[in-house]
Short mmCIF file of C-alpha atoms in Angstrom, two decimals:
data_model
loop_
_atom_site.label_atom_id
_atom_site.label_comp_id
_atom_site.label_asym_id
_atom_site.label_seq_id
_atom_site.Cartn_x
_atom_site.Cartn_y
_atom_site.Cartn_z
CA MET A 1 0.14 0.00 0.02
CA ILE A 2 2.65 2.19 0.76
CA LYS A 3 4.32 1.65 -2.89
CA LEU A 4 0.99 2.43 -4.59
CA LYS A 5 1.19 5.63 -2.31
CA ARG A 6 4.23 6.88 -3.36
CA SER A 7 3.67 6.02 -6.90
CA PHE A 8 0.55 7.74 -6.95
CA ILE A 9 2.35 10.81 -5.14
CA ALA A 10 5.18 10.61 -7.92
CA VAL A 11 2.86 10.27 -10.89
CA ILE A 12 0.94 13.55 -9.63
CA ALA A 13 3.77 15.38 -9.35
CA LEU A 14 5.31 14.24 -12.86
CA LEU A 15 1.42 15.58 -14.07
CA VAL A 16 2.17 18.55 -12.47
CA PHE A 17 5.42 19.19 -13.82
CA PHE A 18 4.15 18.85 -17.80
CA LEU A 19 1.14 20.61 -17.33
CA ASN A 20 2.69 23.62 -15.89
CA GLY A 21 5.23 24.03 -19.17
CA CYS A 22 7.82 21.30 -18.47
CA GLY A 23 9.75 23.51 -16.37
CA LYS A 24 9.31 26.68 -18.46
CA GLU A 25 10.10 29.97 -16.69
CA ILE A 26 8.21 32.37 -18.58
CA ASN A 27 8.19 35.72 -16.92
CA TYR A 28 7.84 39.61 -17.49
CA ASN A 29 4.25 38.91 -19.35
CA ALA A 30 6.76 37.41 -22.10
CA ALA A 31 5.23 36.10 -25.11
CA VAL A 32 6.31 35.38 -29.42
CA ALA A 33 5.04 37.98 -31.15
CA GLY A 34 5.48 38.71 -35.06
CA GLY A 35 5.20 40.71 -37.76
CA VAL A 36 6.16 41.77 -41.50
CA TYR A 37 9.85 42.97 -41.51
CA LYS A 38 11.10 45.63 -43.66
CA GLU A 39 13.22 44.23 -46.64
CA ASP A 40 15.91 47.03 -45.96
CA PHE A 41 16.50 45.94 -42.13
CA LEU A 42 17.07 42.54 -43.09
CA LYS A 43 19.27 43.61 -45.81
CA GLU A 44 21.40 45.86 -43.33
CA ASN A 45 21.25 43.02 -40.80
CA LYS A 46 22.35 39.33 -42.58
CA THR A 47 23.61 36.87 -40.76
CA SER A 48 26.73 34.58 -41.02
CA GLY A 49 25.64 30.68 -42.42
CA ALA A 50 22.92 31.78 -44.28
CA TYR A 51 22.35 32.07 -47.90
CA TYR A 52 21.04 35.66 -50.02
CA LYS A 53 20.18 36.35 -53.44
CA ASN A 54 23.50 37.43 -55.10
CA GLU A 55 22.77 40.92 -56.63
CA ASN A 56 25.41 40.16 -59.12
CA TYR A 57 23.46 37.00 -60.14
CA ASP A 58 23.68 36.57 -64.30
CA PRO A 59 21.69 33.84 -65.38
CA GLU A 60 23.70 33.74 -68.59
CA ASP A 61 26.88 32.89 -66.35
CA GLU A 62 27.17 29.55 -65.85
CA ASN A 63 29.74 30.27 -63.00
CA SER A 64 27.52 32.53 -61.83
CA ASP A 65 25.72 31.77 -58.30
CA GLU A 66 21.64 32.83 -57.52
CA TYR A 67 22.38 32.21 -54.08
CA VAL A 68 25.68 33.45 -51.84
CA LEU A 69 26.91 32.27 -48.52
CA ASP A 70 27.46 35.19 -46.30
CA GLU A 71 30.44 34.47 -44.32
CA LYS A 72 31.17 37.69 -43.02
CA SER A 73 28.19 39.09 -41.05
CA PRO A 74 27.76 38.44 -37.21
CA ARG A 75 25.95 35.08 -36.65
CA SER A 76 23.12 36.37 -34.74
CA ARG A 77 21.74 40.09 -33.95
CA THR A 78 19.93 40.99 -31.33
CA PHE A 79 17.83 44.45 -30.69
CA VAL A 80 16.03 45.75 -27.96
CA ILE A 81 13.19 48.25 -29.20
CA THR A 82 11.17 50.37 -26.38
CA GLY A 83 9.85 53.27 -28.91
CA GLN A 84 7.52 53.42 -31.56
CA SER A 85 9.92 54.99 -33.93
CA GLN A 86 12.30 51.85 -33.31
CA LEU A 87 9.58 49.50 -33.95
CA ASP A 88 8.74 51.51 -37.38
CA GLU A 89 12.12 51.29 -38.65
CA ILE A 90 12.12 47.54 -38.86
CA PHE A 91 8.33 46.67 -39.31
CA GLU A 92 6.14 46.95 -42.13
CA SER A 93 3.89 45.94 -39.59
CA PHE A 94 3.42 44.47 -36.34
CA SER A 95 1.24 41.91 -35.02
CA THR A 96 -0.12 43.19 -31.30
CA PRO A 97 -0.57 47.02 -30.26
CA ILE A 98 2.76 47.66 -28.05
CA ASP A 99 2.43 50.02 -25.18
CA PHE A 100 6.07 51.17 -25.31
CA GLU A 101 5.23 53.03 -21.33
CA LYS A 102 4.71 49.87 -19.94
CA GLN A 103 6.30 47.04 -22.66
CA MET A 104 9.10 46.56 -25.17
CA LEU A 105 10.36 44.35 -27.65
CA VAL A 106 13.33 41.91 -28.09
CA VAL A 107 13.98 40.89 -32.02
CA TYR A 108 16.43 38.45 -32.68
CA VAL A 109 18.12 37.99 -36.13
CA TYR A 110 19.82 34.41 -36.80
CA THR A 111 20.55 31.80 -39.13
CA ASP A 112 17.94 28.95 -39.28
CA CYS A 113 17.62 25.75 -41.17
CA TYR A 114 13.85 24.61 -39.99
CA LEU A 115 10.89 26.55 -40.67
CA ARG A 116 9.52 25.18 -37.22
CA THR A 117 7.81 26.80 -34.98
CA GLN A 118 9.50 28.66 -32.24
CA ILE A 119 8.42 27.72 -28.90
CA LEU A 120 9.63 30.57 -26.01
CA LYS A 121 11.08 28.41 -23.09
CA SER A 122 12.19 30.82 -20.25
CA VAL A 123 13.06 34.69 -19.66
CA LYS A 124 14.76 35.71 -16.59
CA LEU A 125 16.50 38.76 -15.54
CA SER A 126 19.73 38.67 -13.60
CA ASP A 127 21.99 41.77 -12.63
CA ASN A 128 20.39 43.33 -15.88
CA VAL A 129 21.04 40.71 -18.03
CA LEU A 130 17.83 39.52 -19.81
CA LYS A 131 17.76 35.79 -20.78
CA ILE A 132 16.07 34.57 -23.24
CA LYS A 133 15.98 30.76 -24.25
CA PHE A 134 13.68 29.56 -27.05
CA LYS A 135 13.36 26.07 -29.21
CA ILE A 136 12.68 25.06 -32.33
CA GLU A 137 9.40 22.71 -32.65
CA SER A 138 10.85 19.09 -32.88
CA GLY A 139 10.28 17.48 -36.38
CA GLU A 140 9.35 14.00 -37.14
CA PRO A 141 12.37 11.66 -37.82
CA GLY A 142 13.33 11.05 -41.05
CA HIS A 143 10.78 13.74 -42.20
CA GLY A 144 13.14 15.55 -44.46
CA ASP A 145 12.15 19.21 -43.47
CA ALA A 146 15.50 20.99 -43.21
CA ARG A 147 16.55 23.50 -45.93
CA LYS A 148 19.45 25.54 -46.98
CA PRO A 149 20.50 28.01 -44.00
CA TYR A 150 18.68 31.46 -43.90
CA GLN A 151 17.78 34.34 -41.99
CA ARG A 152 15.19 33.96 -39.53
CA THR A 153 13.80 36.03 -36.61
CA PHE A 154 12.58 35.65 -33.14
CA ALA A 155 10.55 38.56 -31.36
CA VAL A 156 9.30 38.38 -27.85
CA MET A 157 7.17 41.23 -26.24
CA LEU A 158 7.31 41.53 -22.51
CA ASP A 159 7.13 43.99 -19.72
CA LYS A 160 9.28 47.23 -20.34
CA LEU A 161 12.94 46.66 -18.15
CA ASN A 162 15.90 48.08 -17.28
CA VAL A 163 18.53 45.78 -18.83
CA GLU A 164 22.12 46.35 -19.97
CA ALA A 165 22.26 43.45 -21.77
CA VAL A 166 20.20 40.65 -23.68
CA GLU A 167 21.44 37.31 -24.26
CA ILE A 168 19.35 34.92 -26.72
CA ALA A 169 20.05 31.15 -26.71
CA LEU A 170 18.71 28.43 -28.45
CA ALA A 171 17.55 25.52 -25.83
CA SER A 172 17.75 21.96 -26.81
#
C-alpha cells in the first residue's frame, strides 16, 4: 500500500511538472510576437551562415550563383525596441499593439535551417542581463524538413525592463 501511495504521488508530481510547462520559466508577461519585417532592415542585418540572393547573379553566366553564402556578418543580432519609431524602422506591420510605456520588444535575427515553430522556453533577468531561451519545435525523424540555411527572426514582447544586455539562446 505504501508503494502504491508513493507511485501515485510520483505520478501526480510528474503531471504537475508537465502541465506547468515542463519547467518553463516565462516571466514579465513575455510572449512570442511577430510581424512583417522591412526588407531594408533584413538586408542591413544579415547573419553569417545564411544564403542570400546574389545581387550580381547573371543567369547567362554558368559560373554565376543565384544564392551566395554570407561568411562575413555576425552569427546573430539582437535588438531591444523601446519606442514606436524603432518599431517603425524594423516592421512594415506588427501583429500586436505595444504600449511602450509598459512594454518592450526584443528582436533576434539568426541563421536557421528549419521552418518549424519557435517556442519560448524561459525569460529571466539576472544582474540587469535579460536571458531569453527558445527552442524550435521538434520534427518527425526522417521527415526531411531541413532546408538551405536562411536568415530568420524571433521576437518577444514583454514588460518594459531596465536591462544592460540581452542574451538569447536556442535551447535543446
